[in-house]
Coordinates of C-alpha atoms in Angstrom, one line a residue:
Chain A
M136 CA -1.6 -7.2 8.0
G137 CA 0.1 -4.9 5.5
I138 CA -1.0 -3.1 2.4
P139 CA -3.0 -5.6 0.3
Y140 CA -1.4 -7.3 -2.7
S141 CA -4.2 -6.0 -4.9
Y142 CA -2.7 -2.5 -4.4
S143 CA 0.5 -3.5 -6.0
F144 CA -1.0 -5.6 -8.7
R145 CA -3.6 -3.0 -9.7
N146 CA -1.1 -0.2 -9.8
L147 CA 0.8 -2.2 -12.4
W148 CA -2.4 -2.8 -14.3
T149 CA -3.2 0.9 -14.2
R150 CA 0.1 1.8 -15.8
R151 CA -0.3 -1.0 -18.4
L152 CA 1.8 0.6 -21.1
T153 CA 4.8 1.3 -18.8
T154 CA 4.4 -2.1 -17.3
V155 CA 4.4 -3.9 -20.6
L156 CA 7.3 -2.0 -21.9
T157 CA 9.5 -2.5 -18.8
A158 CA 8.3 -6.2 -18.5
S159 CA 9.2 -6.7 -22.2
G160 CA 12.7 -5.4 -21.6
M161 CA 13.1 -7.8 -18.7
G162 CA 11.4 -10.5 -20.8
L163 CA 14.0 -10.2 -23.4
V164 CA 16.8 -10.8 -20.8
V165 CA 14.8 -13.8 -19.4
F166 CA 14.4 -15.1 -22.9
V167 CA 18.2 -15.0 -23.5
F168 CA 18.7 -16.6 -20.0
A169 CA 16.1 -19.3 -20.6
A170 CA 17.2 -20.0 -24.1
T171 CA 20.8 -20.5 -23.0
L172 CA 19.7 -22.9 -20.3
M173 CA 17.5 -24.7 -22.8
L174 CA 20.3 -25.0 -25.2
T175 CA 22.7 -26.4 -22.6
E176 CA 19.9 -28.7 -21.4
G177 CA 19.1 -29.8 -25.0
L178 CA 22.8 -30.6 -25.6
E179 CA 23.2 -32.5 -22.4
Q180 CA 20.0 -34.4 -22.8
T181 CA 20.9 -35.4 -26.4
L182 CA 24.3 -36.6 -25.4
V183 CA 23.3 -38.2 -22.1
Q184 CA 20.3 -39.9 -23.6
T185 CA 22.6 -41.3 -26.2
G186 CA 24.0 -43.5 -23.5
S187 CA 22.4 -46.3 -21.5
P188 CA 23.3 -46.7 -17.7
D189 CA 23.7 -50.5 -18.2
N190 CA 26.2 -50.2 -21.0
V191 CA 30.0 -49.8 -20.6
V192 CA 32.2 -48.1 -23.1
L193 CA 35.8 -49.2 -23.4
L194 CA 38.3 -46.8 -24.9
R195 CA 42.1 -46.5 -25.1
K196 CA 43.4 -44.9 -21.9
A197 CA 43.6 -41.1 -22.1
A198 CA 41.3 -41.0 -25.2
N199 CA 38.6 -38.4 -24.7
S200 CA 36.3 -39.8 -27.4
E201 CA 35.8 -42.7 -29.7
V202 CA 37.4 -40.7 -32.5
Q203 CA 40.7 -40.5 -30.6
S204 CA 40.6 -44.1 -29.3
G205 CA 42.0 -47.3 -30.6
V206 CA 41.4 -50.8 -29.3
E207 CA 43.7 -53.5 -30.8
R208 CA 42.0 -56.7 -32.1
A209 CA 44.0 -58.8 -29.6
Q210 CA 42.8 -56.7 -26.7
A211 CA 39.3 -56.7 -28.1
S212 CA 39.3 -60.6 -28.0
L213 CA 40.5 -60.6 -24.4
L214 CA 37.8 -58.1 -23.4
E215 CA 35.1 -60.1 -25.2
S216 CA 35.6 -63.0 -22.9
Q217 CA 35.1 -61.2 -19.6
P218 CA 32.4 -62.8 -17.3
E219 CA 30.7 -59.5 -16.5
I220 CA 29.3 -59.2 -20.0
A221 CA 25.6 -60.0 -20.4
V222 CA 24.6 -62.7 -22.8
G223 CA 21.8 -62.3 -25.3
P224 CA 18.9 -64.8 -25.9
D225 CA 20.9 -66.3 -28.7
G226 CA 23.8 -67.1 -26.4
Y227 CA 26.2 -64.5 -27.8
P228 CA 27.6 -61.8 -25.6
L229 CA 25.9 -58.4 -25.8
L230 CA 29.1 -56.7 -27.0
A231 CA 29.8 -54.6 -30.1
K232 CA 33.3 -53.8 -31.4
E233 CA 32.8 -50.6 -33.2
V234 CA 34.9 -48.3 -35.4
V235 CA 34.2 -44.5 -35.5
V236 CA 35.5 -42.3 -38.3
L237 CA 34.9 -38.7 -39.2
I238 CA 34.1 -37.8 -42.7
N239 CA 33.3 -34.5 -44.4
L240 CA 29.8 -34.1 -46.0
K241 CA 28.1 -31.2 -47.6
K242 CA 24.9 -29.9 -46.3
R243 CA 21.8 -29.8 -48.4
V244 CA 21.3 -26.1 -47.6
G245 CA 24.2 -23.8 -48.3
D246 CA 26.5 -26.5 -49.6
K247 CA 28.7 -26.0 -46.5
P248 CA 30.8 -29.0 -45.5
S249 CA 30.7 -30.4 -42.0
N250 CA 32.1 -33.3 -40.1
V251 CA 29.9 -36.4 -39.7
I252 CA 30.5 -39.6 -37.7
I253 CA 30.5 -42.9 -39.6
R254 CA 30.1 -45.7 -37.1
G255 CA 31.0 -49.2 -38.1
V256 CA 28.6 -51.5 -36.2
T257 CA 27.7 -55.2 -35.7
E258 CA 24.3 -56.8 -35.3
T259 CA 24.6 -56.4 -31.5
S260 CA 25.0 -52.6 -31.8
L261 CA 21.3 -52.2 -32.4
R262 CA 20.4 -54.4 -29.4
L263 CA 22.7 -52.3 -27.2
R264 CA 20.8 -49.2 -28.2
P265 CA 17.1 -49.8 -27.9
A266 CA 16.4 -46.1 -28.7
V267 CA 17.6 -46.7 -32.2
R268 CA 14.8 -47.8 -34.5
L269 CA 14.8 -48.2 -38.3
K270 CA 12.3 -45.7 -39.7
E271 CA 12.6 -46.6 -43.4
G272 CA 14.3 -49.2 -45.5
R273 CA 16.4 -52.0 -44.0
M274 CA 19.6 -52.8 -42.2
P275 CA 22.9 -52.9 -44.3
R276 CA 23.9 -56.4 -45.4
A277 CA 27.1 -57.7 -44.0
G278 CA 30.0 -57.5 -46.4
S279 CA 28.2 -54.9 -48.6
A280 CA 28.8 -51.2 -49.3
E281 CA 25.5 -50.2 -47.6
V282 CA 24.8 -47.8 -44.8
I283 CA 21.9 -46.5 -42.8
A284 CA 21.7 -42.8 -41.9
G285 CA 20.3 -41.1 -38.8
K286 CA 17.2 -39.0 -39.5
S287 CA 19.1 -35.8 -38.9
I288 CA 21.8 -36.7 -41.5
A289 CA 19.1 -37.9 -44.0
R290 CA 17.4 -34.5 -43.7
R291 CA 20.3 -32.2 -43.7
F292 CA 23.2 -33.7 -45.7
K293 CA 23.5 -34.2 -49.4
G294 CA 23.4 -38.0 -50.3
G295 CA 22.2 -38.9 -46.8
G296 CA 18.6 -39.6 -47.8
M297 CA 17.0 -42.9 -48.4
G298 CA 18.2 -44.5 -51.7
E299 CA 20.9 -41.8 -52.2
T300 CA 24.6 -42.6 -52.4
L301 CA 27.5 -41.2 -50.3
R302 CA 31.1 -41.3 -51.4
F303 CA 33.8 -41.9 -48.8
G304 CA 36.7 -44.2 -48.1
M305 CA 37.2 -44.3 -52.0
R306 CA 33.9 -46.2 -52.4
D307 CA 30.3 -45.4 -53.0
W308 CA 27.9 -46.3 -50.2
R309 CA 24.2 -46.7 -50.8
V310 CA 21.8 -45.5 -48.1
V311 CA 19.5 -48.4 -47.6
G312 CA 17.8 -47.2 -44.5
V313 CA 17.1 -44.3 -42.2
F314 CA 16.9 -44.7 -38.5
D315 CA 15.4 -42.7 -35.7
A316 CA 17.3 -42.5 -32.5
G317 CA 15.0 -39.9 -30.8
A318 CA 16.8 -37.0 -29.2
T319 CA 20.2 -38.8 -29.1
G320 CA 23.5 -38.1 -30.8
F321 CA 23.1 -41.3 -32.9
S322 CA 20.5 -39.4 -35.0
S323 CA 23.6 -37.4 -36.3
E324 CA 25.5 -40.5 -37.3
I325 CA 25.8 -42.9 -40.3
W326 CA 26.1 -46.6 -39.6
G327 CA 27.6 -49.3 -41.7
D328 CA 29.1 -52.8 -41.4
A329 CA 32.2 -52.5 -39.1
D330 CA 34.4 -54.8 -41.1
Q331 CA 33.6 -53.1 -44.4
L332 CA 34.3 -49.7 -42.9
M333 CA 37.6 -50.9 -41.3
Q334 CA 38.8 -52.0 -44.7
A335 CA 37.6 -48.8 -46.5
F336 CA 39.5 -46.6 -44.0
R337 CA 42.4 -49.1 -43.6
R338 CA 41.9 -49.3 -39.8
Q339 CA 43.7 -52.1 -37.9
A340 CA 42.0 -51.3 -34.6
Y341 CA 38.5 -50.8 -33.3
S342 CA 37.7 -47.4 -31.9
S343 CA 35.7 -48.7 -28.9
I344 CA 34.0 -51.7 -27.4
I345 CA 30.5 -51.4 -26.0
F346 CA 28.9 -54.0 -23.9
R347 CA 26.0 -54.5 -21.5
L348 CA 26.8 -55.5 -17.9
R349 CA 25.3 -58.7 -16.6
D350 CA 24.9 -56.9 -13.3
P351 CA 25.0 -53.1 -13.4
A352 CA 26.3 -53.0 -9.8
A353 CA 29.4 -54.9 -10.8
F354 CA 30.8 -51.9 -12.8
E355 CA 33.2 -50.6 -10.2
A356 CA 34.8 -53.9 -9.6
Y357 CA 35.0 -54.6 -13.4
K358 CA 36.6 -51.2 -14.0
T359 CA 39.2 -51.7 -11.3
R360 CA 40.2 -55.1 -12.6
V361 CA 40.3 -54.2 -16.3
E362 CA 42.1 -50.9 -15.9
G363 CA 44.6 -52.7 -13.6
D364 CA 45.3 -55.5 -16.1
P365 CA 48.9 -55.0 -17.5
R366 CA 47.9 -56.6 -20.9
L367 CA 45.3 -53.9 -21.5
T368 CA 45.6 -50.2 -22.1
I369 CA 41.9 -49.6 -21.6
E370 CA 39.6 -47.2 -19.7
A371 CA 36.1 -48.2 -18.8
K372 CA 33.3 -45.8 -18.5
R373 CA 29.6 -46.2 -18.1
E374 CA 28.1 -45.1 -21.4
T375 CA 26.0 -42.3 -19.7
Q376 CA 29.1 -40.9 -18.1
Y377 CA 31.0 -41.1 -21.4
Y378 CA 28.4 -39.0 -23.2
L379 CA 28.1 -36.6 -20.2
D380 CA 31.8 -36.0 -20.4
Q381 CA 31.4 -35.3 -24.1
S382 CA 28.8 -32.7 -23.5
E383 CA 30.8 -31.0 -20.6
A384 CA 33.0 -28.7 -22.6
M385 CA 30.3 -27.5 -24.9
A386 CA 27.8 -27.1 -22.1
K387 CA 30.3 -25.1 -20.1
F388 CA 31.0 -22.9 -23.0
L389 CA 27.3 -22.3 -23.5
R390 CA 26.8 -21.6 -19.8
I391 CA 29.6 -19.0 -19.8
L392 CA 28.4 -17.4 -23.0
G393 CA 24.8 -17.3 -21.6
M394 CA 25.9 -15.9 -18.3
V395 CA 27.9 -13.1 -20.0
L396 CA 25.1 -12.2 -22.3
T397 CA 22.5 -12.4 -19.5
V398 CA 24.6 -10.2 -17.1
V399 CA 25.2 -7.5 -19.7
F400 CA 21.5 -7.5 -20.7
S401 CA 20.2 -7.7 -17.2
I402 CA 22.0 -4.5 -16.3
G403 CA 19.9 -2.7 -18.9
A404 CA 16.7 -4.4 -17.7
V405 CA 17.4 -3.6 -14.0
I406 CA 18.0 0.1 -14.9
G407 CA 14.7 0.0 -16.8
A408 CA 12.9 -1.5 -13.8
T409 CA 14.5 1.1 -11.5
I410 CA 13.4 4.0 -13.7
T411 CA 9.8 2.6 -13.9
M412 CA 9.6 2.1 -10.1
Y413 CA 11.1 5.5 -9.4
A414 CA 8.4 7.0 -11.7
A415 CA 5.7 4.9 -9.8
V416 CA 6.9 6.3 -6.5
A417 CA 7.0 9.9 -7.8
N418 CA 3.4 9.6 -9.1
R419 CA 2.1 8.2 -5.8
V420 CA 3.8 10.5 -3.2
T421 CA 0.4 11.6 -1.9
E422 CA -0.8 8.0 -1.7
I423 CA 2.3 7.1 0.3
G424 CA 1.7 10.0 2.6
T425 CA -1.9 9.0 3.1
L426 CA -1.0 5.3 3.9
R427 CA 1.6 6.4 6.3
A428 CA -0.9 8.9 8.0
L429 CA -3.5 6.0 8.3
G430 CA -0.9 4.1 10.4
F431 CA 0.9 1.9 7.9
Q432 CA 4.5 1.5 8.9
R433 CA 7.5 2.3 6.7
T434 CA 8.1 -1.5 6.3
S435 CA 4.6 -1.9 4.8
I436 CA 5.3 0.8 2.2
L437 CA 8.6 -0.9 1.5
S438 CA 6.9 -4.3 1.1
A439 CA 4.2 -2.9 -1.2
F440 CA 6.7 -1.4 -3.6
I441 CA 9.0 -4.4 -3.5
M442 CA 5.9 -6.6 -4.2
E443 CA 5.1 -4.3 -7.2
A444 CA 8.7 -4.6 -8.5
L445 CA 8.6 -8.4 -8.0
L446 CA 5.3 -8.7 -9.9
L447 CA 6.9 -6.5 -12.6
G448 CA 9.8 -8.8 -12.8
L449 CA 7.6 -11.9 -12.8
C450 CA 5.5 -10.4 -15.7
G451 CA 8.9 -10.1 -17.6
G452 CA 9.8 -13.6 -16.5
L453 CA 6.5 -15.0 -17.9
L454 CA 6.9 -13.2 -21.1
G455 CA 10.5 -14.4 -21.5
V456 CA 9.7 -18.0 -20.6
G457 CA 6.6 -17.9 -22.9
A458 CA 8.7 -16.7 -25.8
A459 CA 11.5 -19.1 -25.0
S460 CA 9.1 -22.1 -25.0
F461 CA 8.6 -21.6 -28.8
M462 CA 12.4 -22.3 -29.2
Q463 CA 11.6 -25.9 -28.5
L464 CA 10.3 -26.0 -32.1
I465 CA 13.8 -25.3 -33.4
T466 CA 16.4 -27.9 -33.9
I467 CA 20.0 -26.6 -34.3
S468 CA 23.2 -28.2 -35.1
T469 CA 26.7 -27.4 -33.8
M470 CA 30.1 -28.9 -33.5
N471 CA 30.6 -31.4 -30.7
W472 CA 34.0 -30.4 -29.5
A473 CA 34.8 -33.8 -28.1
S474 CA 34.3 -35.7 -31.4
F475 CA 34.6 -32.7 -33.8
S476 CA 31.5 -33.9 -35.5
E477 CA 28.2 -32.3 -36.3
L478 CA 25.5 -32.8 -33.6
A479 CA 21.9 -31.8 -33.9
F480 CA 19.8 -31.1 -30.9
S481 CA 16.8 -29.1 -29.8
F482 CA 16.2 -26.4 -27.1
T483 CA 14.8 -28.3 -24.2
L484 CA 12.5 -26.6 -21.6
N485 CA 11.9 -28.3 -18.3
F486 CA 10.5 -27.3 -14.9
A487 CA 13.9 -26.4 -13.5
I488 CA 14.6 -23.9 -16.3
V489 CA 11.1 -22.3 -15.9
W490 CA 11.7 -22.0 -12.1
K491 CA 15.2 -20.6 -12.5
S492 CA 14.1 -18.1 -15.2
L493 CA 11.2 -16.9 -13.0
L494 CA 13.5 -16.6 -10.0
F495 CA 16.0 -14.7 -12.1
S496 CA 13.3 -12.3 -13.3
A497 CA 12.0 -11.8 -9.8
V498 CA 15.6 -11.1 -8.7
M499 CA 15.9 -8.5 -11.4
G500 CA 12.7 -6.9 -10.3
L501 CA 13.8 -7.0 -6.7
I502 CA 17.2 -5.2 -7.5
G503 CA 15.4 -2.7 -9.8
G504 CA 12.7 -1.9 -7.2
A505 CA 14.9 -1.9 -4.1
L506 CA 16.1 1.7 -4.2
P507 CA 12.7 3.2 -5.2
A508 CA 11.0 1.2 -2.5
V509 CA 13.5 2.4 0.1
R510 CA 12.9 6.0 -1.1
A511 CA 9.1 5.5 -0.8
S512 CA 9.4 4.1 2.7
R513 CA 11.6 7.0 3.9
M514 CA 9.3 9.8 2.8
N515 CA 8.3 12.3 5.3
I516 CA 4.5 12.1 5.9
V517 CA 3.8 15.8 6.0
E518 CA 5.9 16.6 2.9
A519 CA 4.3 13.6 1.1
L520 CA 0.8 14.9 1.9
R521 CA 1.8 18.4 0.7
A522 CA 2.5 17.0 -2.7
T523 CA -1.2 16.9 -3.5
Chain B
M198 CA -13.5 6.5 30.6
Q199 CA -13.5 10.3 30.6
E200 CA -16.7 12.3 30.5
A201 CA -17.9 14.3 27.6
G202 CA -16.8 18.0 27.9
E203 CA -13.5 17.0 29.6
P204 CA -10.4 17.9 27.6
I205 CA -9.4 15.1 25.2
V206 CA -6.5 17.2 23.8
R207 CA -4.2 19.1 26.0
I208 CA -1.5 21.3 24.4
R209 CA 1.2 23.0 26.4
D210 CA 4.0 25.4 25.3
L211 CA 3.9 23.9 21.8
S212 CA 6.5 25.3 19.4
K213 CA 7.4 24.2 15.9
G214 CA 9.7 25.7 13.3
Y215 CA 10.9 24.7 9.8
R216 CA 14.5 24.8 8.7
R217 CA 15.3 26.6 5.5
G218 CA 19.0 26.2 5.0
T219 CA 20.6 27.4 8.2
Q220 CA 17.6 29.5 9.3
V221 CA 14.8 28.2 11.4
I222 CA 11.4 29.8 10.6
P223 CA 9.1 29.7 13.6
V224 CA 5.6 28.5 12.7
L225 CA 4.1 27.9 16.2
S226 CA 5.4 29.4 19.3
G227 CA 4.2 28.6 22.9
V228 CA 0.7 27.5 21.9
N229 CA -1.5 26.4 24.9
F230 CA -5.0 25.2 24.6
D231 CA -7.4 22.3 25.3
I232 CA -10.0 20.7 23.2
A233 CA -13.0 19.2 25.0
R234 CA -14.3 15.7 24.2
G235 CA -17.1 15.8 21.6
E236 CA -16.1 19.3 20.5
F237 CA -16.3 20.5 16.9
L238 CA -13.3 22.9 16.6
A239 CA -12.5 25.0 13.6
L240 CA -9.0 26.4 13.1
M241 CA -8.8 29.4 10.9
G242 CA -6.2 31.8 9.9
P243 CA -4.3 33.2 6.9
S244 CA -2.1 30.9 4.8
G245 CA 1.2 30.2 6.6
S246 CA -0.3 31.0 10.0
G247 CA 0.5 27.4 11.2
K248 CA -3.0 25.9 11.4
S249 CA -2.2 22.9 9.2
T250 CA 1.0 22.4 11.2
L251 CA -1.0 22.4 14.4
L252 CA -3.4 19.9 13.0
N253 CA -0.6 17.7 11.8
L254 CA 1.0 17.8 15.3
I255 CA -2.3 16.9 17.0
A256 CA -2.8 14.1 14.5
G257 CA 0.7 12.7 15.2
I258 CA 2.1 13.0 11.7
D259 CA 4.5 15.7 12.5
T260 CA 6.8 16.2 15.5
A261 CA 7.0 19.2 17.8
D262 CA 10.3 21.0 18.5
Q263 CA 9.1 21.8 22.1
G264 CA 6.1 21.4 24.3
S265 CA 3.7 18.6 24.8
I266 CA 0.5 17.2 23.3
R267 CA -1.6 14.8 25.4
I268 CA -4.4 13.1 23.7
G269 CA -6.5 11.3 26.2
D270 CA -4.0 9.6 28.4
V271 CA -1.2 9.4 25.9
E272 CA 1.6 11.9 25.7
I273 CA 2.1 11.6 21.9
T274 CA 5.2 13.9 21.8
Q275 CA 7.0 11.1 23.7
L276 CA 6.1 8.4 21.2
G277 CA 8.6 6.9 18.8
E278 CA 7.8 6.8 15.0
S279 CA 6.4 3.2 15.1
E280 CA 4.4 3.7 18.2
L281 CA 3.0 6.9 16.8
A282 CA 1.9 5.1 13.6
R283 CA 0.2 2.4 15.7
W284 CA -1.5 5.1 17.9
R285 CA -2.7 7.0 14.8
A286 CA -4.2 3.8 13.3
G287 CA -6.4 3.4 16.4
N288 CA -7.1 6.9 17.5
V289 CA -7.2 9.4 14.7
G290 CA -9.3 9.6 11.5
F291 CA -8.1 11.7 8.7
I292 CA -10.2 13.8 6.2
F293 CA -8.2 15.6 3.5
Q294 CA -9.1 18.4 1.2
F295 CA -8.5 16.2 -1.9
Y296 CA -10.0 13.1 -0.3
N297 CA -6.7 11.2 -0.7
L298 CA -8.4 8.0 -1.7
I299 CA -6.3 5.2 -3.3
P300 CA -7.4 5.3 -6.9
V301 CA -6.8 1.6 -7.7
L302 CA -8.9 0.4 -4.7
T303 CA -12.7 0.4 -4.7
A304 CA -14.7 2.4 -2.1
Y305 CA -15.0 -0.7 0.0
E306 CA -11.2 -1.4 -0.1
N307 CA -10.3 2.2 0.6
V308 CA -12.5 2.1 3.7
E309 CA -11.2 -1.3 4.7
L310 CA -7.5 -0.1 4.6
P311 CA -7.3 1.1 8.3
L312 CA -8.9 -2.1 9.4
L313 CA -6.1 -4.1 7.9
L314 CA -4.0 -2.7 10.8
T315 CA -6.3 -4.3 13.3
H316 CA -6.8 -7.9 14.3
L317 CA -10.3 -8.1 12.9
K318 CA -11.2 -11.1 10.7
R319 CA -12.3 -10.6 7.1
R320 CA -16.0 -11.1 8.1
E321 CA -15.7 -8.6 10.9
R322 CA -14.0 -6.1 8.6
R323 CA -16.8 -6.5 6.1
E324 CA -19.4 -5.8 8.8
H325 CA -17.6 -2.6 9.9
V326 CA -17.0 -1.3 6.3
E327 CA -20.7 -1.9 5.3
A328 CA -21.9 -0.2 8.4
V329 CA -19.9 3.0 7.9
L330 CA -20.6 3.2 4.2
S331 CA -24.3 3.0 5.1
V332 CA -23.7 5.9 7.6
V333 CA -22.3 8.1 4.9
G334 CA -25.0 7.0 2.5
L335 CA -22.8 5.0 0.0
G336 CA -23.9 1.4 0.8
D337 CA -24.7 1.0 -2.9
R338 CA -21.4 2.3 -4.2
M339 CA -19.1 -0.1 -2.4
E340 CA -17.6 -1.6 -5.6
H341 CA -17.1 1.8 -7.3
Y342 CA -13.6 3.1 -7.9
P343 CA -12.9 6.7 -6.8
S344 CA -12.9 7.9 -10.4
Q345 CA -16.5 6.6 -10.7
L346 CA -17.6 8.8 -7.8
S347 CA -18.4 12.5 -7.6
G348 CA -16.2 14.8 -5.4
G349 CA -18.8 14.8 -2.6
Q350 CA -19.1 11.0 -2.8
Q351 CA -15.4 10.6 -2.7
Q352 CA -15.2 12.8 0.4
R353 CA -18.0 10.7 2.0
V354 CA -15.9 7.6 1.3
A355 CA -12.9 9.4 2.9
I356 CA -15.1 10.1 6.0
A357 CA -16.2 6.5 6.1
R358 CA -12.5 5.5 6.1
A359 CA -11.8 8.1 8.9
I360 CA -14.5 6.6 11.1
V361 CA -14.2 2.9 10.4
T362 CA -11.8 2.2 13.3
D363 CA -14.0 4.3 15.5
P364 CA -11.4 6.8 16.6
E365 CA -12.2 9.5 19.1
I366 CA -10.6 12.3 17.1
L367 CA -11.2 13.2 13.5
V368 CA -8.9 15.7 11.9
A369 CA -10.1 17.4 8.8
D370 CA -7.8 19.7 6.6
E371 CA -10.1 21.9 4.4
P372 CA -12.7 19.1 4.0
T373 CA -14.9 21.3 1.8
G374 CA -12.1 23.0 -0.1
D375 CA -12.5 21.0 -3.3
L376 CA -16.3 20.8 -3.3
D377 CA -19.2 22.8 -4.7
R378 CA -21.6 24.5 -2.3
A379 CA -24.2 21.7 -2.2
S380 CA -21.7 18.9 -1.7
A381 CA -19.8 21.0 0.9
E382 CA -23.1 21.4 2.8
E383 CA -23.7 17.7 2.7
I384 CA -20.2 17.0 4.1
L385 CA -20.6 19.6 6.8
Q386 CA -23.9 18.1 7.8
L387 CA -22.3 14.6 7.9
M388 CA -19.4 16.0 10.2
D389 CA -22.0 17.6 12.4
R390 CA -23.8 14.2 12.7
L391 CA -20.5 12.5 13.6
V392 CA -20.1 15.0 16.5
H393 CA -23.7 14.8 17.8
E394 CA -24.7 11.3 17.0
F395 CA -21.4 9.4 17.2
K396 CA -19.7 11.7 19.8
K397 CA -16.6 12.3 17.8
T398 CA -14.2 15.1 18.5
V399 CA -13.6 17.0 15.2
I400 CA -10.7 19.4 14.6
M401 CA -11.1 21.1 11.3
V402 CA -8.8 23.5 9.5
T403 CA -10.8 25.7 7.1
H404 CA -10.8 29.0 5.2
D405 CA -14.5 28.7 4.6
P406 CA -16.7 30.8 7.0
R407 CA -19.7 28.6 6.2
A408 CA -17.8 25.6 7.4
A409 CA -16.6 27.4 10.5
E410 CA -20.2 28.2 11.3
K411 CA -20.9 24.5 11.9
A412 CA -18.1 24.4 14.6
H413 CA -18.8 24.9 18.3
I414 CA -15.6 26.9 18.7
V415 CA -13.5 28.7 16.2
R416 CA -9.9 29.5 17.0
H417 CA -7.8 31.8 14.9
L418 CA -4.1 31.4 14.3
E419 CA -2.0 34.4 13.4
K420 CA 1.7 34.3 13.1
G421 CA 1.8 31.1 15.2
E422 CA -0.3 32.4 18.1
L423 CA -3.8 31.4 18.9
S424 CA -6.9 33.4 19.7
V425 CA -10.5 32.4 20.4
S426 CA -13.6 33.9 18.7

């Protein structure tokens, strides 16, 4: 058995002020690290949850998003009659031909303009997205200049609230309902009647076709057949994969940004931990000599100081994760680079992020404590005892 | 098992010097002597005479340049660093001038430290620790931290830590050097008790003539050479 853990823990407790200051420095780095992961996770979850694994999105080949895509009416009719499409209780196929347009709206705060997605939908669109629920008001009437707004749009954009009027496509559109799509990208959209919106924006083609598979396992076969059909210039993706692809560029950017910030900050934190641990060793030279004289091996001394550095790092980790957990209360909005539209999402903390953050903090502690621990373990017993 | 009175420590041609730059300053040169089992030996001499160095060599925390030290059946000058550490854990108890207790551990935990290097179970360790703390009269101070104890009490905890593994040899470097007269007397009586009642061999470095009076034999070191008084 080696030196008890209580020795390492109580030494940290004895030097409370130094411990708190060093752990706070490390905590700040862990906060940045965790917040970046939470941001990426929030973005991915928002976009991925937007999709359903049973749904298929059909886009024009090589189009990265619905905004860039166009599906001709003739092709849409052909696609509508495929046998893989599930049928609803009313006997109609569970398929929606949608149009997606970007418009510019001013925010309520700051008057700053931002891109917003207008989605032309059909009655089936709601059935294909069970997460979308009308929170207030009613659905737009077919053939009328009415829209419903996602809760994020209603809250943050001028004219987006219940009963307000938006002007786009050379017409005024009354907001007759507000819908809640949970933590999905639909909460940052405005929905209206697809035919009315196509007329308003003079669109001849749909942006995308969404349908539910009768048998989810049949997707690969369907994809191969449809993409190989010479009459169609269509690419089929599962809806979850489509939104995951959308989040990829932004998530990658956030990860790289977070990594750079974390690495730069962590150098400072590791130096702080090293200085603290060197001071701890310098203050306990006689103790080290005594422990060695009693028969503890160099490795036991090394382990005790490494343990102390790990605990210091974990204290920082807990502080950082604790502070980062409050970020879940914040909802931020940013540009979705795939659709060039505004997307609102929250910082999301999960077990994997907590685990990674604590591991990261422990690694910082380990790196910071390694050299001081080696120094402690290499002390000459007689010289250490003379330091009394 | 060797009989009482037989040498437990045999030192032959022991030399030790310290390097200062390119120079080697001799501290001990050709020291020869034996220490009998159950003996209470005091090493005296002026500062720099080499008495602490001799004590450190006997305790196995320093290495000789030349010569041999045999403790019981073990030639400790032949042991490697790890073997020496294991040997110290089981065979030598240390008593320091400034007690050298670990301030963040309680009296109980300080005394238990050497037992962590044995294979004893927690319950057995507790029995040993409670027994030795009772011997030194601190059975009611087990949960106290060193800072909550007087100097004399701290030194008694240190003595309990030194004897908890039941080593044959106790090495004490100025054990009364930091104590008032009354506490010093208590410590010396306790050490005397360890020799007579518990049959320990005590080797003590001291400047204090009153401490030396308790010893069976007093040896003087002067310029690295030994004489008997």
